[in-house]
Short mmCIF file of C-alpha atoms in Angstrom, two decimals:
data_model
loop_
_atom_site.label_atom_id
_atom_site.label_comp_id
_atom_site.label_asym_id
_atom_site.label_seq_id
_atom_site.Cartn_x
_atom_site.Cartn_y
_atom_site.Cartn_z
CA MET A 290 -143.78 128.71 21.23
CA LEU A 291 -144.39 127.23 24.63
CA THR A 292 -143.25 123.33 24.11
CA SER A 293 -144.16 121.10 27.48
CA PHE A 294 -142.49 117.69 26.11
CA PHE A 295 -142.50 115.56 28.67
CA ALA A 296 -144.07 115.57 32.45
CA ALA A 297 -144.41 112.78 34.58
CA LEU A 298 -147.11 111.90 37.65
CA LEU A 299 -144.80 109.65 39.72
CA GLY A 300 -142.87 108.49 36.41
CA THR A 301 -146.57 107.47 34.86
CA SER A 302 -148.59 110.29 32.76
CA ILE A 303 -147.82 112.94 30.81
CA ALA A 304 -149.42 116.57 31.23
CA LEU A 305 -149.45 119.58 29.27
CA ALA A 306 -148.37 123.53 30.14
CA TYR A 307 -150.14 125.59 29.32
CA PRO A 308 -149.13 129.32 28.95
CA GLY A 309 -150.35 131.69 31.07
CA PRO A 310 -144.96 138.69 42.14
CA VAL A 311 -142.76 139.27 44.60
CA SER A 312 -140.55 142.34 43.88
CA ASN A 313 -136.87 142.43 43.00
CA PRO A 314 -134.77 141.91 46.16
CA LEU A 315 -131.84 143.12 47.62
CA ALA A 316 -129.51 140.84 46.96
CA LEU A 317 -126.30 139.61 49.07
CA ARG A 318 -123.54 138.64 47.14
CA SER A 319 -121.04 135.46 48.06
CA ALA A 320 -117.54 136.40 47.37
CA ASP A 321 -116.81 132.88 46.26
CA SER A 322 -119.16 132.37 43.79
CA GLY A 323 -120.76 135.24 42.24
CA ARG A 324 -124.17 133.49 43.04
CA VAL A 325 -126.88 135.06 45.58
CA CYS A 326 -129.99 134.25 47.51
CA GLY A 327 -132.65 136.12 46.29
CA THR A 328 -134.73 135.60 49.30
CA VAL A 329 -133.97 138.99 50.79
CA VAL A 330 -136.72 140.88 52.51
CA SER A 331 -136.56 144.39 54.86
CA LYS A 332 -136.50 144.81 58.32
CA ASP A 333 -140.07 146.89 57.88
CA THR A 334 -141.78 143.72 56.38
CA VAL A 335 -140.52 141.44 58.42
CA THR A 336 -141.74 143.30 61.22
CA ALA A 337 -145.11 143.02 59.52
CA MET A 338 -145.28 139.58 58.78
CA GLU A 339 -144.57 138.60 62.60
CA SER A 340 -147.19 140.89 64.15
CA ARG A 341 -149.37 139.32 61.79
CA PHE A 342 -148.14 135.70 62.28
CA GLU A 343 -147.92 136.06 66.24
CA GLU A 344 -151.55 137.06 66.34
CA LYS A 345 -153.00 134.15 64.14
CA LEU A 346 -151.05 131.86 65.84
CA ALA A 347 -152.72 133.06 69.41
CA GLN A 348 -155.71 132.66 68.03
CA ILE A 349 -155.00 128.94 66.77
CA ALA A 350 -154.08 127.97 70.23
CA ARG A 351 -157.14 129.38 71.72
CA VAL A 352 -159.41 127.29 69.46
CA LYS A 353 -157.20 124.17 69.16
CA GLY A 354 -154.98 124.37 72.17
CA ASP A 355 -151.97 122.25 71.74
CA ARG A 356 -151.26 119.85 68.97
CA ASP A 357 -149.67 116.97 68.97
CA THR A 358 -146.22 116.55 66.88
CA VAL A 359 -146.69 114.29 63.96
CA THR A 360 -144.77 113.83 60.84
CA VAL A 361 -146.63 116.33 58.33
CA THR A 362 -145.89 114.84 54.44
CA LEU A 363 -145.78 117.84 51.89
CA GLN A 364 -146.44 117.03 48.19
CA VAL A 365 -144.03 118.37 46.01
CA TYR A 366 -144.32 119.54 42.49
CA PHE A 367 -141.27 120.08 40.45
CA HIS A 368 -141.00 121.62 37.15
CA VAL A 369 -138.11 121.60 35.47
CA ILE A 370 -137.61 124.19 32.66
CA CYS A 371 -134.91 123.79 30.12
CA ARG A 372 -133.41 125.57 26.94
CA ASN A 373 -132.76 122.34 25.48
CA GLN A 374 -133.14 118.71 26.44
CA THR A 375 -128.93 118.57 27.75
CA LEU A 376 -127.69 118.71 31.16
CA GLU A 377 -126.09 122.32 30.13
CA GLY A 378 -129.73 123.53 28.92
CA GLY A 379 -131.17 122.65 32.34
CA PHE A 380 -132.37 119.57 31.74
CA LEU A 381 -132.30 117.27 34.53
CA ASP A 382 -133.13 113.69 34.59
CA ARG A 383 -135.48 111.69 37.17
CA GLY A 384 -132.35 110.67 38.73
CA TYR A 385 -131.35 114.27 40.10
CA ILE A 386 -134.65 115.27 41.31
CA ASP A 387 -134.75 111.62 43.24
CA ASN A 388 -131.53 112.81 44.58
CA GLN A 389 -132.74 116.04 45.60
CA MET A 390 -135.39 114.87 47.11
CA ASP A 391 -133.53 112.60 49.37
CA VAL A 392 -131.36 115.69 50.44
CA LEU A 393 -134.41 117.21 51.39
CA ASN A 394 -136.13 114.65 53.47
CA SER A 395 -132.44 114.29 55.07
CA ALA A 396 -132.31 117.77 56.00
CA TYR A 397 -135.88 117.87 57.54
CA ALA A 398 -135.85 114.62 59.26
CA ASN A 399 -135.80 116.12 62.65
CA SER A 400 -138.23 118.63 62.15
CA SER A 401 -141.38 116.34 61.67
CA LEU A 402 -141.37 116.74 57.63
CA SER A 403 -141.17 114.64 54.97
CA PHE A 404 -141.38 115.49 51.45
CA ARG A 405 -143.28 113.10 48.25
CA LEU A 406 -142.90 113.91 44.98
CA GLU A 407 -146.33 114.28 43.43
CA ARG A 408 -145.44 115.48 39.98
CA LEU A 409 -142.54 116.19 37.83
CA ASP A 410 -142.59 118.03 34.41
CA TYR A 411 -140.59 119.29 32.05
CA THR A 412 -140.86 122.22 30.00
CA GLU A 413 -138.43 123.46 27.17
CA MET A 414 -138.67 126.95 27.29
CA ALA A 415 -135.66 129.40 26.48
CA GLU A 416 -137.38 132.72 27.61
CA TRP A 417 -138.46 131.35 31.17
CA PHE A 418 -134.90 129.51 31.63
CA ASP A 419 -132.88 132.58 30.90
CA ASN A 420 -135.22 135.38 32.70
CA ALA A 421 -137.62 133.96 35.15
CA SER A 422 -136.40 135.98 38.23
CA PRO A 423 -138.26 137.80 40.85
CA GLY A 424 -140.64 140.42 39.57
CA THR A 425 -140.13 139.23 35.60
CA GLN A 426 -143.28 139.11 33.40
CA GLN A 427 -141.21 135.52 32.78
CA GLN A 428 -141.86 134.21 36.37
CA THR A 429 -144.99 135.55 36.61
CA ASN A 430 -145.74 133.46 33.54
CA MET A 431 -144.03 130.27 34.25
CA LYS A 432 -145.83 129.94 37.47
CA GLN A 433 -149.15 131.24 36.24
CA ALA A 434 -149.20 128.03 33.56
CA LEU A 435 -147.14 125.53 35.88
CA HIS A 436 -148.22 126.23 39.82
CA LEU A 437 -150.21 123.33 41.05
CA GLY A 438 -151.85 122.33 44.19
CA SER A 439 -152.82 124.10 47.54
CA GLY A 440 -151.02 126.23 50.25
CA ALA A 441 -149.87 123.04 51.66
CA ASP A 442 -148.03 121.66 48.30
CA LEU A 443 -144.69 123.06 47.35
CA ASN A 444 -143.94 123.75 43.94
CA ILE A 445 -140.40 123.93 42.94
CA TYR A 446 -138.77 125.12 39.42
CA THR A 447 -135.71 124.75 38.28
CA VAL A 448 -133.82 127.33 35.70
CA GLY A 449 -130.91 129.06 34.62
CA PHE A 450 -130.87 132.52 35.47
CA THR A 451 -128.80 133.41 32.53
CA SER A 452 -129.77 137.13 32.59
CA GLY A 453 -129.53 139.69 35.40
CA GLU A 454 -129.00 139.11 38.48
CA ARG A 455 -126.55 135.52 39.42
CA LEU A 456 -129.03 133.84 41.47
CA LEU A 457 -129.08 130.71 43.16
CA GLY A 458 -132.46 130.74 43.76
CA TYR A 459 -135.51 132.70 45.76
CA ALA A 460 -138.95 131.48 47.29
CA THR A 461 -141.94 132.99 48.87
CA PHE A 462 -142.80 133.59 52.31
CA PRO A 463 -145.92 131.75 54.19
CA ASP A 464 -147.50 134.90 55.15
CA ALA A 465 -147.78 136.05 50.66
CA TYR A 466 -149.66 132.88 50.25
CA ARG A 467 -153.27 133.94 50.14
CA SER A 468 -152.39 137.08 48.40
CA ASP A 469 -150.84 135.63 45.49
CA THR A 470 -151.27 131.97 45.38
CA LYS A 471 -149.87 131.13 42.02
CA ASN A 472 -146.76 132.86 43.05
CA ASP A 473 -146.43 130.58 45.70
CA GLY A 474 -143.10 128.23 45.49
CA VAL A 475 -139.26 127.90 45.24
CA VAL A 476 -137.50 128.82 42.13
CA LEU A 477 -133.73 127.13 41.87
CA LEU A 478 -130.60 127.69 39.77
CA TYR A 479 -130.84 123.90 37.99
CA SER A 480 -126.98 123.35 38.39
CA SER A 481 -127.84 123.65 42.40
CA LEU A 482 -129.30 119.92 42.62
CA PRO A 483 -126.74 117.13 43.58
CA ASP A 484 -123.90 116.58 41.33
CA ALA A 485 -125.96 118.43 38.58
CA GLY A 486 -123.08 121.48 38.42
CA PRO A 487 -119.70 122.50 40.34
CA PRO A 488 -119.03 123.33 43.68
CA PRO A 489 -119.39 124.80 46.11
CA PHE A 490 -123.20 124.63 45.51
CA ASN A 491 -123.97 121.33 44.30
CA GLU A 492 -125.48 119.21 46.87
CA GLY A 493 -129.00 120.38 46.94
CA MET A 494 -128.31 123.09 50.24
CA THR A 495 -129.88 125.48 47.84
CA ALA A 496 -133.41 123.74 48.04
CA VAL A 497 -133.09 123.23 51.60
CA HIS A 498 -132.45 126.81 52.27
CA GLN A 499 -135.40 128.18 49.68
CA VAL A 500 -137.91 125.39 51.28
CA GLY A 501 -136.76 126.57 54.68
CA HIS A 502 -137.88 130.31 53.35
CA TRP A 503 -141.05 128.87 51.85
CA LEU A 504 -141.50 127.56 55.50
CA GLY A 505 -141.00 130.44 57.40
CA LEU A 506 -137.38 130.99 58.14
CA TYR A 507 -135.50 133.91 57.76
CA HIS A 508 -131.47 134.14 56.92
CA THR A 509 -129.58 133.14 60.63
CA PHE A 510 -127.92 137.02 60.09
CA GLN A 511 -131.48 138.37 59.76
CA ASP A 512 -131.04 141.78 61.93
CA GLY A 513 -127.38 141.25 62.64
CA CYS A 514 -126.32 141.53 65.96
CA ASP A 515 -129.09 143.60 67.23
CA GLY A 516 -133.31 143.28 67.27
CA GLU A 517 -135.47 140.16 66.79
CA GLY A 518 -132.90 138.46 64.49
CA ASP A 519 -134.69 135.46 62.46
CA TYR A 520 -137.14 135.15 65.26
CA VAL A 521 -136.10 132.09 66.81
CA TYR A 522 -134.44 131.47 70.18
CA ASP A 523 -131.78 128.93 69.69
CA THR A 524 -130.02 130.37 66.57
CA PRO A 525 -127.04 132.37 67.71
CA SER A 526 -126.77 136.01 66.70
CA GLU A 527 -124.75 136.49 63.46
CA ALA A 528 -123.95 139.97 62.02
CA GLU A 529 -123.31 139.22 58.90
CA PRO A 530 -123.59 136.27 56.24
CA ALA A 531 -120.99 133.29 56.42
CA PHE A 532 -119.06 132.24 53.27
CA GLY A 533 -117.05 129.05 52.85
CA CYS A 534 -116.82 127.15 56.34
CA PRO A 535 -115.11 129.41 58.70
CA GLU A 536 -115.06 127.37 61.61
CA GLY A 537 -114.98 129.40 64.66
CA ARG A 538 -116.14 132.81 63.43
CA ASP A 539 -118.12 134.39 65.92
CA THR A 540 -119.57 138.13 64.93
CA CYS A 541 -121.77 139.01 67.78
CA GLU A 542 -121.04 139.45 71.67
CA ALA A 543 -124.24 137.51 72.65
CA PRO A 544 -123.56 134.02 73.75
CA GLY A 545 -122.81 131.29 70.86
CA LEU A 546 -120.64 130.84 67.54
CA ASP A 547 -121.91 132.35 64.69
CA PRO A 548 -124.26 129.30 63.02
CA ILE A 549 -122.12 128.64 59.92
CA HIS A 550 -123.55 124.79 59.74
CA ASN A 551 -126.80 126.29 59.64
CA TYR A 552 -128.73 125.51 56.59
CA MET A 553 -130.38 129.04 56.85
CA ASP A 554 -126.91 130.75 56.59
CA TYR A 555 -124.47 131.67 53.63
CA THR A 556 -121.92 128.78 53.27
CA ASP A 557 -120.87 126.40 50.89
CA ASP A 558 -123.25 123.36 50.65
CA SER A 559 -120.52 120.82 52.31
CA CYS A 560 -120.62 122.88 55.37
CA MET A 561 -124.18 122.96 55.80
CA ASN A 562 -125.83 120.22 58.36
CA GLN A 563 -128.29 121.67 60.60
CA PHE A 564 -131.55 123.01 62.08
CA THR A 565 -132.05 124.26 65.15
CA PRO A 566 -134.99 122.41 67.64
CA GLY A 567 -136.59 126.47 67.50
CA GLN A 568 -136.41 126.54 63.46
CA ALA A 569 -137.87 123.19 63.61
CA GLN A 570 -141.02 124.17 65.81
CA ARG A 571 -141.15 127.61 63.76
CA VAL A 572 -141.78 125.46 61.01
CA LEU A 573 -144.85 123.79 62.43
CA ASP A 574 -145.98 126.94 63.62
CA GLN A 575 -145.95 128.39 60.00
CA LEU A 576 -147.45 125.75 58.97
CA ASN A 577 -150.31 125.35 61.07
CA VAL A 578 -150.85 129.24 60.65
CA TYR A 579 -150.64 129.39 57.00
CA ARG A 580 -150.55 126.26 55.27
CA THR A 581 -153.29 124.06 55.86
CA PHE A 582 -152.10 120.33 56.66
#
């Protein structure tokens, strides 16, 4: 039985959840934690997405010309899915959500982006808490029931990932929004929020990383040392994901050390602290093409 027992619209109003795809990705494993990022796309898929993106970006530039850089505020609909009303069961009180919003805003402050919590709701549903993951019926049901807003609005879901692959989180890319609007959003392991679980992934950087995917960013190690990489000009090439915080690592012959401090790598939360100017520009371009604001 679906029980939506509490919801808050900026802390004030109550809403009911009504019971209602991204395919299972090839996930890369963290040797340290046994947790994975589920947002992994094939080279062919990336090539196709980038071709569409470049064509649409050129069309917009011809029509609108250069746009002044302004701060873009994105509304966030935060959906907490829990097994029961305990922290171990996935229940996150408002303080955890506020702390996560602070981390998001701090991480994206130099990207001309800000995030505003529009709505917070809670759904006690063990089936979704345990089994919602890429490609599952539980994920589809959860998102069909709870997804709110438009393409410019961010839906975040927290779950337990207690069945199947041990995920930290996953996200959809902007390119997919119009073909599957209800699937759009970010799904996080609840204990990845600030102080909601044990280290090394408990400072809120999983959300920063997955929101990066939702905004059109790839992993810094995309395509390894060859090809187009992550399609950002100022992130050094990286042969494979970095774990822990391996200072001075350099896995490619191209200039620059591996970007282990970048939010789009796989390092520990305490190691992550930067986006590049090129990533900030790509985010704004992706928003302009795919998410009206």
